[in-house]
């Protein structure tokens, strides 16, 4: 089925709903007009292509993810700094905190601090 056949079927259905009798030529003429009108619909009532919307959504979630990642990194950095100060470690000492809360000092080799 091509576009003209689709729009012709639409015209037939519409004419049938209101008991309108049209010739084949009339249906074809109306279908061509509707088909051209539909082509210009996007210019009259702009609706962006779906891929633009998907790209916008992707940009939004990437910005949110980056923001959350930056907040998380700052939180980790601040926690490590607080632990370093609490355990009286030198400020240049690399500290890491495991998921279970174990604190490690990393000066070339890892050593559990607490």
XYZ file of N, CA and C in Angstrom:
342
model
N 0.848 -1.174 0.000
C 0.000 0.000 0.000
C 0.896 1.242 0.000
N 0.634 2.140 -0.911
C 1.394 3.390 -0.949
C 0.600 4.504 -0.262
N 1.180 5.696 -0.221
C 0.538 6.819 0.473
C -0.811 7.176 -0.129
N -0.872 7.224 -1.444
C -2.126 7.603 -2.104
C -3.233 6.603 -1.780
N -2.900 5.326 -1.781
C -3.905 4.310 -1.443
C -4.373 4.470 0.004
N -3.449 4.785 0.893
C -3.808 4.983 2.299
C -4.794 6.136 2.439
N -4.452 7.273 1.835
C -5.323 8.436 1.959
C -6.641 8.216 1.227
N -6.622 7.467 0.137
C -7.872 7.131 -0.561
C -8.774 6.311 0.351
N -8.201 5.353 1.059
C -8.986 4.560 2.010
C -9.575 5.444 3.099
N -8.798 6.412 3.570
C -9.301 7.338 4.588
C -10.484 8.142 4.052
N -10.361 8.606 2.815
C -11.446 9.375 2.194
C -12.674 8.493 2.026
N -12.489 7.262 1.563
C -13.614 6.324 1.418
C -14.315 6.120 2.757
N -13.543 5.907 3.811
C -14.138 5.682 5.136
C -14.906 6.911 5.611
N -14.316 8.088 5.424
C -14.987 9.320 5.819
C -16.263 9.558 5.029
N -16.201 9.307 3.733
C -17.388 9.478 2.888
C -18.459 8.473 3.284
N -18.060 7.252 3.584
C -19.014 6.214 3.973
C -19.679 6.554 5.302
N -18.932 7.144 6.231
C -19.494 7.506 7.536
C -20.619 8.524 7.414
N -20.532 9.409 6.434
C -21.583 10.423 6.277
C -22.450 10.154 5.045
N -22.447 8.903 4.587
C -23.280 8.465 3.450
C -23.077 9.330 2.209
N -21.835 9.679 1.943
C -21.493 10.489 0.779
C -21.010 9.567 -0.325
N -21.546 9.731 -1.514
C -21.151 8.903 -2.651
C -20.182 9.709 -3.513
N -18.960 9.172 -3.684
C -17.932 9.849 -4.471
C -17.478 8.944 -5.603
N -17.084 9.572 -6.703
C -16.530 8.792 -7.806
C -15.066 8.490 -7.502
N -14.510 7.580 -8.265
C -13.100 7.212 -8.099
C -12.201 8.433 -8.304
N -12.542 9.266 -9.287
C -11.740 10.466 -9.565
C -11.813 11.461 -8.412
N -13.002 11.616 -7.831
C -13.159 12.536 -6.704
C -12.347 12.060 -5.492
N -12.409 10.753 -5.242
C -11.655 10.199 -4.118
C -10.160 10.409 -4.343
N -9.706 10.168 -5.580
C -8.288 10.330 -5.885
C -7.866 11.788 -5.709
N -8.686 12.713 -6.195
C -8.374 14.134 -6.078
C -8.317 14.567 -4.610
N -9.300 14.138 -3.831
C -9.306 14.476 -2.406
C -8.115 13.845 -1.679
N -7.802 12.597 -2.025
C -6.680 11.907 -1.385
C -5.362 12.607 -1.690
N -5.191 13.060 -2.930
C -3.966 13.787 -3.287
C -3.864 15.095 -2.506
N -4.995 15.792 -2.368
C -4.998 17.049 -1.616
C -4.667 16.815 -0.145
N -5.278 15.787 0.430
C -5.017 15.479 1.836
C -3.564 15.054 2.025
N -3.046 14.287 1.070
C -1.664 13.828 1.149
C -0.703 15.023 1.126
N -0.944 15.987 0.237
C -0.100 17.188 0.189
C -0.247 18.003 1.471
N -1.478 18.113 1.951
C -1.708 18.844 3.195
C -0.983 18.208 4.366
N -0.970 16.902 4.383
C -0.284 16.193 5.463
C 1.226 16.424 5.396
N 1.774 16.547 4.204
C 3.206 16.818 4.058
C 3.576 18.170 4.665
N 2.663 19.135 4.603
C 2.925 20.473 5.132
C 2.531 20.615 6.599
N 1.956 19.585 7.169
C 1.510 19.639 8.563
C 2.671 19.968 9.502
N 3.801 19.343 9.272
C 4.964 19.563 10.130
C 5.440 21.005 10.116
N 5.261 21.699 8.984
C 5.670 23.103 8.916
C 4.669 23.999 9.642
N 3.396 23.637 9.591
C 2.369 24.451 10.235
C 2.347 24.257 11.745
N 2.466 23.025 12.165
C 2.430 22.686 13.584
C 3.695 21.912 13.889
N 4.764 22.644 14.147
C 6.074 22.010 14.284
C 6.066 20.963 15.383
N 6.462 19.801 15.022
C 6.710 18.753 16.013
C 8.063 18.154 15.650
N 9.025 18.274 16.557
C 10.377 17.815 16.228
C 10.407 16.312 15.973
N 11.300 15.879 15.118
C 11.442 14.443 14.890
C 11.785 13.737 16.204
N 11.356 12.508 16.320
C 11.544 11.783 17.577
C 13.019 11.648 17.949
N 13.907 11.562 16.951
C 15.330 11.412 17.290
C 15.868 12.657 17.989
N 15.305 13.839 17.682
C 15.720 15.053 18.395
C 15.297 14.975 19.856
N 14.089 14.472 20.088
C 13.594 14.347 21.465
C 14.433 13.334 22.239
N 14.770 12.223 21.579
C 15.610 11.223 22.237
C 16.975 11.809 22.587
N 17.535 12.599 21.680
C 18.838 13.220 21.939
C 18.740 14.194 23.115
N 17.629 14.938 23.180
C 17.435 15.879 24.284
C 17.319 15.138 25.618
N 16.577 14.044 25.623
C 16.434 13.242 26.843
C 17.785 12.678 27.260
N 18.557 12.205 26.281
C 19.877 11.649 26.587
C 20.801 12.719 27.168
N 20.761 13.932 26.580
C 21.579 15.030 27.118
C 21.184 15.341 28.563
N 19.863 15.354 28.823
C 19.390 15.665 30.168
C 19.881 14.642 31.186
N 19.748 13.344 30.860
C 20.162 12.351 31.862
C 21.672 12.308 32.007
N 22.406 12.622 30.920
C 23.864 12.665 31.054
C 24.291 13.817 31.964
N 23.614 14.964 31.844
C 23.910 16.089 32.731
C 23.605 15.724 34.181
N 22.464 15.065 34.392
C 22.107 14.644 35.748
C 23.120 13.639 36.286
N 23.517 12.697 35.448
C 24.499 11.695 35.868
C 25.833 12.353 36.206
N 26.276 13.281 35.355
C 27.535 13.985 35.623
C 27.464 14.767 36.931
N 26.322 15.420 37.163
C 26.152 16.182 38.400
C 26.218 15.250 39.608
N 25.498 14.126 39.526
C 25.532 13.165 40.633
C 26.924 12.580 40.833
N 27.620 12.304 39.739
C 28.974 11.750 39.847
C 29.909 12.756 40.506
N 29.777 14.030 40.130
C 30.606 15.074 40.744
C 30.308 15.214 42.235
N 29.007 15.151 42.591
C 28.640 15.216 44.005
C 29.216 14.027 44.766
N 29.126 12.850 44.168
C 29.643 11.640 44.810
C 31.156 11.721 44.983
N 31.847 12.166 43.941
C 33.305 12.305 44.028
C 33.701 13.297 45.120
N 32.959 14.417 45.205
C 33.241 15.409 46.249
C 32.975 14.814 47.627
N 31.918 14.033 47.756
C 31.593 13.385 49.027
C 32.711 12.430 49.441
N 33.164 11.608 48.503
C 34.249 10.660 48.791
C 35.516 11.416 49.198
N 35.842 12.449 48.447
C 37.039 13.243 48.746
C 36.948 13.863 50.140
N 35.782 14.420 50.460
C 35.602 15.029 51.782
C 35.661 13.981 52.890
N 35.086 12.809 52.648
C 35.127 11.738 53.653
C 36.560 11.282 53.884
N 37.313 11.118 52.811
C 38.711 10.698 52.954
C 39.526 11.754 53.688
N 39.262 13.017 53.396
C 39.965 14.102 54.093
C 39.628 14.084 55.582
N 38.353 13.902 55.908
C 37.938 13.870 57.315
C 38.587 12.696 58.047
N 38.636 11.537 57.408
C 39.260 10.360 58.019
C 40.757 10.586 58.178
N 41.392 11.181 57.173
C 42.831 11.467 57.238
C 43.125 12.374 58.436
N 42.305 13.386 58.639
C 42.506 14.308 59.766
C 42.239 13.597 61.089
N 41.161 12.815 61.138
C 40.802 12.116 62.381
C 41.866 11.110 62.793
N 42.486 10.460 61.818
C 43.516 9.462 62.122
C 44.918 10.066 62.151
N 44.986 11.389 62.040
C 46.246 12.130 62.126
C 47.275 11.656 61.106
N 46.804 11.533 59.887
C 47.684 11.159 58.783
C 48.146 12.439 58.090
N 49.279 12.365 57.425
C 49.791 13.514 56.680
C 48.797 13.853 55.569
N 48.664 15.133 55.239
C 47.651 15.539 54.256
C 47.910 15.001 52.856
N 49.156 14.635 52.533
C 49.465 14.067 51.219
C 49.268 12.556 51.170
N 49.011 11.947 52.324
C 48.824 10.498 52.377
C 47.519 10.131 51.671
N 47.607 9.162 50.784
C 46.418 8.690 50.071
C 45.647 7.758 50.988
N 44.390 8.043 51.162
C 43.508 7.240 52.009
C 42.373 6.724 51.134
N 41.986 5.473 51.359
C 40.797 4.949 50.688
C 39.936 4.239 51.721
N 38.644 4.303 51.513
C 37.687 3.694 52.429
C 36.925 2.634 51.650
N 36.969 1.400 52.145
C 36.269 0.314 51.447
C 34.767 0.390 51.733
N 34.010 -0.426 51.042
C 32.556 -0.413 51.211
C 32.140 -0.798 52.626
N 32.941 -1.622 53.294
C 32.595 -2.030 54.663
C 33.156 -1.069 55.712
N 33.789 0.029 55.271
C 34.277 1.053 56.185
C 35.725 0.905 56.608
N 36.422 -0.085 56.095
C 37.832 -0.265 56.425
C 38.652 0.839 55.761
N 39.586 1.411 56.515
C 40.406 2.511 56.003
C 41.790 1.976 55.657
N 42.238 2.317 54.457
C 43.559 1.902 53.990
C 44.394 3.131 53.678
N 45.690 3.035 53.993
C 46.651 4.065 53.614
C 47.410 3.513 52.417
N 47.579 4.322 51.414
C 48.231 3.869 50.179
C 49.498 4.691 49.955
N 50.621 4.224 50.462
C 51.914 4.881 50.255
C 52.835 3.934 49.501
N 52.482 3.601 48.296
C 53.272 2.639 47.532
C 52.758 1.231 47.746
N 52.375 0.910 48.958
C 51.720 -0.368 49.236
C 50.567 -0.071 50.196
N 49.535 -0.848 50.094
C 48.348 -0.604 50.915
C 48.534 -1.167 52.314
N 48.074 -0.405 53.284
C 48.184 -0.806 54.680
C 46.884 -0.418 55.377
N 46.303 -1.365 56.089
C 45.058 -1.077 56.790
C 45.357 -0.188 57.985
N 44.667 0.942 58.068
C 44.879 1.890 59.156
C 43.871 1.626 60.264
N 42.649 1.400 59.901
C 41.612 1.141 60.894
C 40.502 0.348 60.273
